[in-house]
CSV table of C-alpha atoms and ligand atoms in Angstrom, one decimal:
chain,number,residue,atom,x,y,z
A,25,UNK,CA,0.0,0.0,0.0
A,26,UNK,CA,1.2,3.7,-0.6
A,27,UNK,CA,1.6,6.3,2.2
A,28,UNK,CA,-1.6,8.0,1.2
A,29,UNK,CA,-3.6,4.3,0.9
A,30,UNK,CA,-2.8,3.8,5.0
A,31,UNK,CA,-3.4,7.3,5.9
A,32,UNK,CA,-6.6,6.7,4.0
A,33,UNK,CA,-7.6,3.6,5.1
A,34,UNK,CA,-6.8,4.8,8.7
A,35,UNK,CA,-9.3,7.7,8.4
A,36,UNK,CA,-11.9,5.5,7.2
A,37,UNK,CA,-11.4,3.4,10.4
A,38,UNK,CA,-12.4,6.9,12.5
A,39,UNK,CA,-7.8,6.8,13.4
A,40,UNK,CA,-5.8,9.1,14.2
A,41,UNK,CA,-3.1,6.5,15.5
A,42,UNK,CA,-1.3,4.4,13.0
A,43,UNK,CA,0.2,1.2,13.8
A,44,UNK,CA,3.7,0.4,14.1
A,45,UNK,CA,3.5,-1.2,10.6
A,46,UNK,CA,1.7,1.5,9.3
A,47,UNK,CA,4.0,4.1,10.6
A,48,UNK,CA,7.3,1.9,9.4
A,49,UNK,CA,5.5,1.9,6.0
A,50,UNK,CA,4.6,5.4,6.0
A,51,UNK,CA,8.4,6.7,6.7
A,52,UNK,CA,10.1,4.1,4.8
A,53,UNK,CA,8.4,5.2,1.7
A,54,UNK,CA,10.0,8.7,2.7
A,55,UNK,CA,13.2,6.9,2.4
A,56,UNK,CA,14.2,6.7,6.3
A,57,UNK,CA,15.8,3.3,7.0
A,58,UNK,CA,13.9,1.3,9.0
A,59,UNK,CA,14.8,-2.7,10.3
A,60,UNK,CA,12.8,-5.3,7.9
A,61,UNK,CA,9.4,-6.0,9.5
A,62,UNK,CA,6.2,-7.9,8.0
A,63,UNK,CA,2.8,-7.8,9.5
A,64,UNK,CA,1.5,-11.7,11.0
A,65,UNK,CA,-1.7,-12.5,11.1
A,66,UNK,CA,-1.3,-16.2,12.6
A,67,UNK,CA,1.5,-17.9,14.2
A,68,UNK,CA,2.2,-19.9,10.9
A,69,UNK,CA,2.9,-16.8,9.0
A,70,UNK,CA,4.6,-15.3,11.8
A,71,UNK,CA,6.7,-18.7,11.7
A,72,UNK,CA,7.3,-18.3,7.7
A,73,UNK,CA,8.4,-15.1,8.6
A,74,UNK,CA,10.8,-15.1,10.7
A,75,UNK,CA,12.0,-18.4,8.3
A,76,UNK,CA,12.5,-16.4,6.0
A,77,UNK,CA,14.3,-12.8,8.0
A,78,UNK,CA,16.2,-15.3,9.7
A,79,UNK,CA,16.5,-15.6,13.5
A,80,UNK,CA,16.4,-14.2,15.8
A,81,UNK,CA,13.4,-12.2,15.5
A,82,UNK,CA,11.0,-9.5,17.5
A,83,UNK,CA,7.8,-10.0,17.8
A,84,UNK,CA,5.5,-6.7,18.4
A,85,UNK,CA,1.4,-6.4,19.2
A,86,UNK,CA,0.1,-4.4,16.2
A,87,UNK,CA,-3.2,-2.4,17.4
A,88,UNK,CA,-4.0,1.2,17.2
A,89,UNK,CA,-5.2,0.9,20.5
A,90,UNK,CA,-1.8,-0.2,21.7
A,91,UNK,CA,0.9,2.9,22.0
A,92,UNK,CA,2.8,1.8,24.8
A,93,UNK,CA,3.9,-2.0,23.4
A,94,UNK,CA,6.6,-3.0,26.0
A,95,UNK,CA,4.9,-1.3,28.9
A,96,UNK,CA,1.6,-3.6,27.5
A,97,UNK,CA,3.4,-6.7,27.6
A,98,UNK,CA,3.6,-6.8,23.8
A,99,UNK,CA,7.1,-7.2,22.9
A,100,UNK,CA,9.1,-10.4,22.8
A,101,UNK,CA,13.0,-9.6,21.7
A,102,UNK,CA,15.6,-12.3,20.6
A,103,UNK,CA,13.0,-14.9,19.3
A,104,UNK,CA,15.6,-17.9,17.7
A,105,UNK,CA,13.7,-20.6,16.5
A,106,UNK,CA,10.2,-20.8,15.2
A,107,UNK,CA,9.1,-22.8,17.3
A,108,UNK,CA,9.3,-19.6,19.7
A,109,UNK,CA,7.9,-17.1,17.1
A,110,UNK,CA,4.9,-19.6,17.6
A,111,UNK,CA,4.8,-19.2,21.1
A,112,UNK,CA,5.1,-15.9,21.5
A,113,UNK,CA,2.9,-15.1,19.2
A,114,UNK,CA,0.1,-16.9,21.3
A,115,UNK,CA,1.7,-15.3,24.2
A,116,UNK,CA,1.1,-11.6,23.3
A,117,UNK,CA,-2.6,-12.4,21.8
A,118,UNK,CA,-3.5,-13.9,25.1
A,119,UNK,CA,-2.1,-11.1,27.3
A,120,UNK,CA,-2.9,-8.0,25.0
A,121,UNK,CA,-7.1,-9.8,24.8
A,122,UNK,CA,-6.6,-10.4,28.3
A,123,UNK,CA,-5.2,-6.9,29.7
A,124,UNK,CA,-7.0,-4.7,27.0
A,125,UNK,CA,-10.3,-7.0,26.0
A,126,UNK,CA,-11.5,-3.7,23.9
A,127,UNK,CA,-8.2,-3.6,21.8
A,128,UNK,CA,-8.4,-4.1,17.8
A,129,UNK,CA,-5.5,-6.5,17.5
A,130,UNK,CA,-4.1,-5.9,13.3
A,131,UNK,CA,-2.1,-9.0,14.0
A,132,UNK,CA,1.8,-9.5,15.4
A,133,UNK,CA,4.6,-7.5,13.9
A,134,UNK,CA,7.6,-10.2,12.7
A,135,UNK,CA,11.1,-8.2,12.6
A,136,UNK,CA,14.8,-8.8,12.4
A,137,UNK,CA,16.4,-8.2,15.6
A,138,UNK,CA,18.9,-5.2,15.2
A,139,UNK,CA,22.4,-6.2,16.5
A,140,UNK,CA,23.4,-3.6,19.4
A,141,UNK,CA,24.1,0.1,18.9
A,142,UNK,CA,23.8,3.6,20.1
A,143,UNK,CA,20.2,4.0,21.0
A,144,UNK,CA,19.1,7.8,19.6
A,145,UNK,CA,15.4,9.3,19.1
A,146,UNK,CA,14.1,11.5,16.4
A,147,UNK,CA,10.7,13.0,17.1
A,148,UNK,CA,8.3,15.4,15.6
A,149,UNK,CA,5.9,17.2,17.2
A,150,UNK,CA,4.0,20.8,16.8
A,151,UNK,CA,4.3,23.9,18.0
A,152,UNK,CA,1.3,26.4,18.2
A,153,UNK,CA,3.6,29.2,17.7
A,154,UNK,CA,6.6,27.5,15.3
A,155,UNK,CA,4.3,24.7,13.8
A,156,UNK,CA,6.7,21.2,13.6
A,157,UNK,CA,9.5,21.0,15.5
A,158,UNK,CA,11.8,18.2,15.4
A,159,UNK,CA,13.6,16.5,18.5
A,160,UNK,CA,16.7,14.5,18.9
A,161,UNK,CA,17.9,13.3,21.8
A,162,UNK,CA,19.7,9.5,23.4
A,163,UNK,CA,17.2,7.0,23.8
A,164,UNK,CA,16.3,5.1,27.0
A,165,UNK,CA,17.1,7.2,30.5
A,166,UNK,CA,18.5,9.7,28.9
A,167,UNK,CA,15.5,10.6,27.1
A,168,UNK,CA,12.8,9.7,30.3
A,169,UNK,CA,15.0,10.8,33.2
A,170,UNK,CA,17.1,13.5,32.0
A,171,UNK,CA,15.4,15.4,29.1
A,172,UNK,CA,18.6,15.7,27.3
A,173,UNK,CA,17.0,16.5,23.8
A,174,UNK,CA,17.4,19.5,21.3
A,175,UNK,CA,15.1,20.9,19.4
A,176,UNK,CA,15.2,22.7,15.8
A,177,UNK,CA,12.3,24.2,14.1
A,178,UNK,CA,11.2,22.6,10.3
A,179,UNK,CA,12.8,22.5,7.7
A,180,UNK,CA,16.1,22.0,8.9
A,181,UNK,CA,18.9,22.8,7.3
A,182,UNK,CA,22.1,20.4,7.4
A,183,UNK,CA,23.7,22.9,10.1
A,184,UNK,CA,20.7,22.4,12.0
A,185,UNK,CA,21.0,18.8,12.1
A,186,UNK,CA,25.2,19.0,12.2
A,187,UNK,CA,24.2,21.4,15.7
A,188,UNK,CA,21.6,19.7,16.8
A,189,UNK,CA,23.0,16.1,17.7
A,190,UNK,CA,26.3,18.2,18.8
A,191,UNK,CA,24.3,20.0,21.7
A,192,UNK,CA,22.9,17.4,23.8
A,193,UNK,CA,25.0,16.6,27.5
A,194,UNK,CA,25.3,13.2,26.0
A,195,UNK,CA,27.3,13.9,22.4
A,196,UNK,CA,30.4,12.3,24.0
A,197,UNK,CA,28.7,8.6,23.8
A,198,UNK,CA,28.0,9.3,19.9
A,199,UNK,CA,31.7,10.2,19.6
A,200,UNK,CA,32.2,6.6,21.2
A,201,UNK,CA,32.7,6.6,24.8
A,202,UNK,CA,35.1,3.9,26.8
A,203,UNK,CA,35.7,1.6,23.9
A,204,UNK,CA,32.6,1.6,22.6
A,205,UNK,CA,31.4,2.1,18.7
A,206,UNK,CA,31.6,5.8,17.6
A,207,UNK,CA,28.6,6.2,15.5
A,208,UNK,CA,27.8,7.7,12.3
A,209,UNK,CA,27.1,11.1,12.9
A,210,UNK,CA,27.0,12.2,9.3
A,211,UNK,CA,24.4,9.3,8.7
A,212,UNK,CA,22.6,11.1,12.0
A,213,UNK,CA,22.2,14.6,10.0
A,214,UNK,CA,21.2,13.1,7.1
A,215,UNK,CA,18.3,10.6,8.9
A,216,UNK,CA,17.3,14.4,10.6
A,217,UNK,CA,16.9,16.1,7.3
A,218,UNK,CA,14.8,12.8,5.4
A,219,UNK,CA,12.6,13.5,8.8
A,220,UNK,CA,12.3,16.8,8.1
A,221,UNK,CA,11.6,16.6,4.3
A,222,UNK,CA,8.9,14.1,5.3
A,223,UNK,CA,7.4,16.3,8.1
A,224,UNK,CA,7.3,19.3,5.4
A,225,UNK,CA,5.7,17.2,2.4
A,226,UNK,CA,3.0,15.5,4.8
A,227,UNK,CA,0.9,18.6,6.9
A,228,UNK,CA,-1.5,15.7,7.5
A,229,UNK,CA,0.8,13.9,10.5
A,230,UNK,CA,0.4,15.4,13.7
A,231,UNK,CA,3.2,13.6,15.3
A,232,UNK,CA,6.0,10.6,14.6
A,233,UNK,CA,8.5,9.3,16.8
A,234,UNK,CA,11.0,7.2,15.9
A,235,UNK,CA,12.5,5.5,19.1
A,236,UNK,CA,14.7,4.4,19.3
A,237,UNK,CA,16.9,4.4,16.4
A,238,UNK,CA,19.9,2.1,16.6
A,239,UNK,CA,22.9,4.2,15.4
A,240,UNK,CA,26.4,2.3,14.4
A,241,UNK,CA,29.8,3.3,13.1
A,242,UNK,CA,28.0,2.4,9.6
A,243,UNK,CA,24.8,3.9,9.5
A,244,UNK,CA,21.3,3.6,11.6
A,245,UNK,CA,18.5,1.9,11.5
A,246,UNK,CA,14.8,3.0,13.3
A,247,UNK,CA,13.2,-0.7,15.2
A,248,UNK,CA,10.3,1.3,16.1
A,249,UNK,CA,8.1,4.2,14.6
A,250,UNK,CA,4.6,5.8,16.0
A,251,UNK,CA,3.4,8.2,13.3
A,252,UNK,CA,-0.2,10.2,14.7
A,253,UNK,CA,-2.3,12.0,12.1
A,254,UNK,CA,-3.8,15.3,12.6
A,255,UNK,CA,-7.8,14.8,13.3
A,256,UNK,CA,-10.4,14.4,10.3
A,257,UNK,CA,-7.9,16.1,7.3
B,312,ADP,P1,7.4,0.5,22.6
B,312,ADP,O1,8.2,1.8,22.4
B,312,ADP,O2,6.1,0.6,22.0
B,312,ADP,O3,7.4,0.0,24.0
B,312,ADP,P2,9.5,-0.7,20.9
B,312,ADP,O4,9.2,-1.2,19.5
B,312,ADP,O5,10.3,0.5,21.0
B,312,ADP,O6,8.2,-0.7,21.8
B,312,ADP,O7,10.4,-1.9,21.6
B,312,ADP,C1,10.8,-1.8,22.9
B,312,ADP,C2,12.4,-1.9,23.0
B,312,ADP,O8,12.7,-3.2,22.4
B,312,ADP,C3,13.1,-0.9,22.1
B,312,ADP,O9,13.3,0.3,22.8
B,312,ADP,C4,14.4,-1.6,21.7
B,312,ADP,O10,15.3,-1.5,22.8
B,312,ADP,C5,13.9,-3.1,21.7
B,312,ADP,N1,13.7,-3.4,20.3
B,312,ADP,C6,12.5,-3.2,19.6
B,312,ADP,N2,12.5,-3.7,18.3
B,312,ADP,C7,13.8,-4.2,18.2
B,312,ADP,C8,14.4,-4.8,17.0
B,312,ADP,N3,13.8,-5.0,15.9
B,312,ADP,N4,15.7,-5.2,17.2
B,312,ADP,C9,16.3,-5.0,18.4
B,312,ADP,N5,15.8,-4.4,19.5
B,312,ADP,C10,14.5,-4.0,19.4
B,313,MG,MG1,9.6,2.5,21.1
């Protein structure tokens, strides 16, 4: 389906939340890179899947109704043979009918598991006053605990993006901190200005987050992305 087929079909459903395959769909057509992921709608397929990604695998709830996956209960990581993509496929049905019985459930989200990196965050979101604004910050506790983000008003221009990711407390672990990778900052600045493009040629999103993105010494790659239309457009 093409960006404007989900958006569509998503309005017709009375949405204003896309799913995480939606939202992957949606921004990968915008050229951002985004880890391989396929939409199950049994445990078979979710099985054949994963066959054919190649272990190990994530499995994610898909539903509109569910933001929050992990915090739901709806995220299994490291899945290595199919015989536990079949499992915990059943497993996050059962808890997802169980803990939210009003849910639409699209299915299970099969994906490649990403090998370890630098966990950053792009997000969009808008300003009454400066209308979109994108955000960029170091996933996990550095995000939740500390607030250490930057923000830059759309469109961005590369020496936005080059300042942006250069201004938060936590730059040093991008530059590769106590042995570990440094990441591919130039690949950064280019993911932030494909966000911005995106933001600019589609009014009709409200907000996206992509987070976290797993950033390497070679690129980055988004595992997860929430894209929120703006109401009845
Ligand atoms: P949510 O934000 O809705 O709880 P995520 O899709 O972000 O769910 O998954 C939760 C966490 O699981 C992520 O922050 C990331 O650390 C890890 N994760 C998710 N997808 C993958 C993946 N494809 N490969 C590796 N790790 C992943
Ligand atoms: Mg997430």
């Amino acid at each position: 389906m093409t960006r404007q087929q989900i958006i569509d079909r998503a309005r017709s459903e009375g949405r204003t939340v896309l799913t995480e395959i939606e939202s992957k769909e949606v921004v990968k057509q915008a050229g951002i890179s985004i880890i391989d992921t396929k939409l199950a709608t049994s445990k078979e397929e979710a099985s054949s899947i994963s066959r054919e990604f190649g272990f190990p695998v994530v499995l994610k709830i898909a539903s509109p109704d569910i933001v929050h996956k992990s915090d739901a209960g709806g995220v299994k990581l490291g899945l290595k043979t199919a015989k536990q993509v079949g499992k915990a496929y059943d497993d996050i049905i059962e808890i997802i009918r169980q803990k939210y019985p009003q849910a639409r459930i699209h299915g299970v989200s099969v994906q490649r598991m990403a090998r370890p990196g630098v966990e950053v965050i792009i997000g969009m979101s808008k300003d009454a006053q400066f209308g979109p604004v994108l955000m960029f910050g170091l996933g996990g506790i550095l995000v939740e605990v500390l607030k250490d983000v930057s923000f830059r008003i759309v469109p961005l221009a590369r020496r936005d993006a080059a300042e942006m990711i250069r201004e938060i407390k936590g730059y040093p672990l991008l530059e590769g901190y106590r042995g570990r990778e440094a990441v591919d900052i130039s690949y950064l600045e280019e993911l932030l200005i494909k966000v911005s493009d995106f933001v600019e040629q589609n009014p009709e999103v409200k907000e996206l987050d992509l987070n976290p993105i797993f950033a390497y010494s070679d690129g980055a790659i988004a595992v997860d992305a929430r894209v929120i239309l703006e109401e009845g457009k």
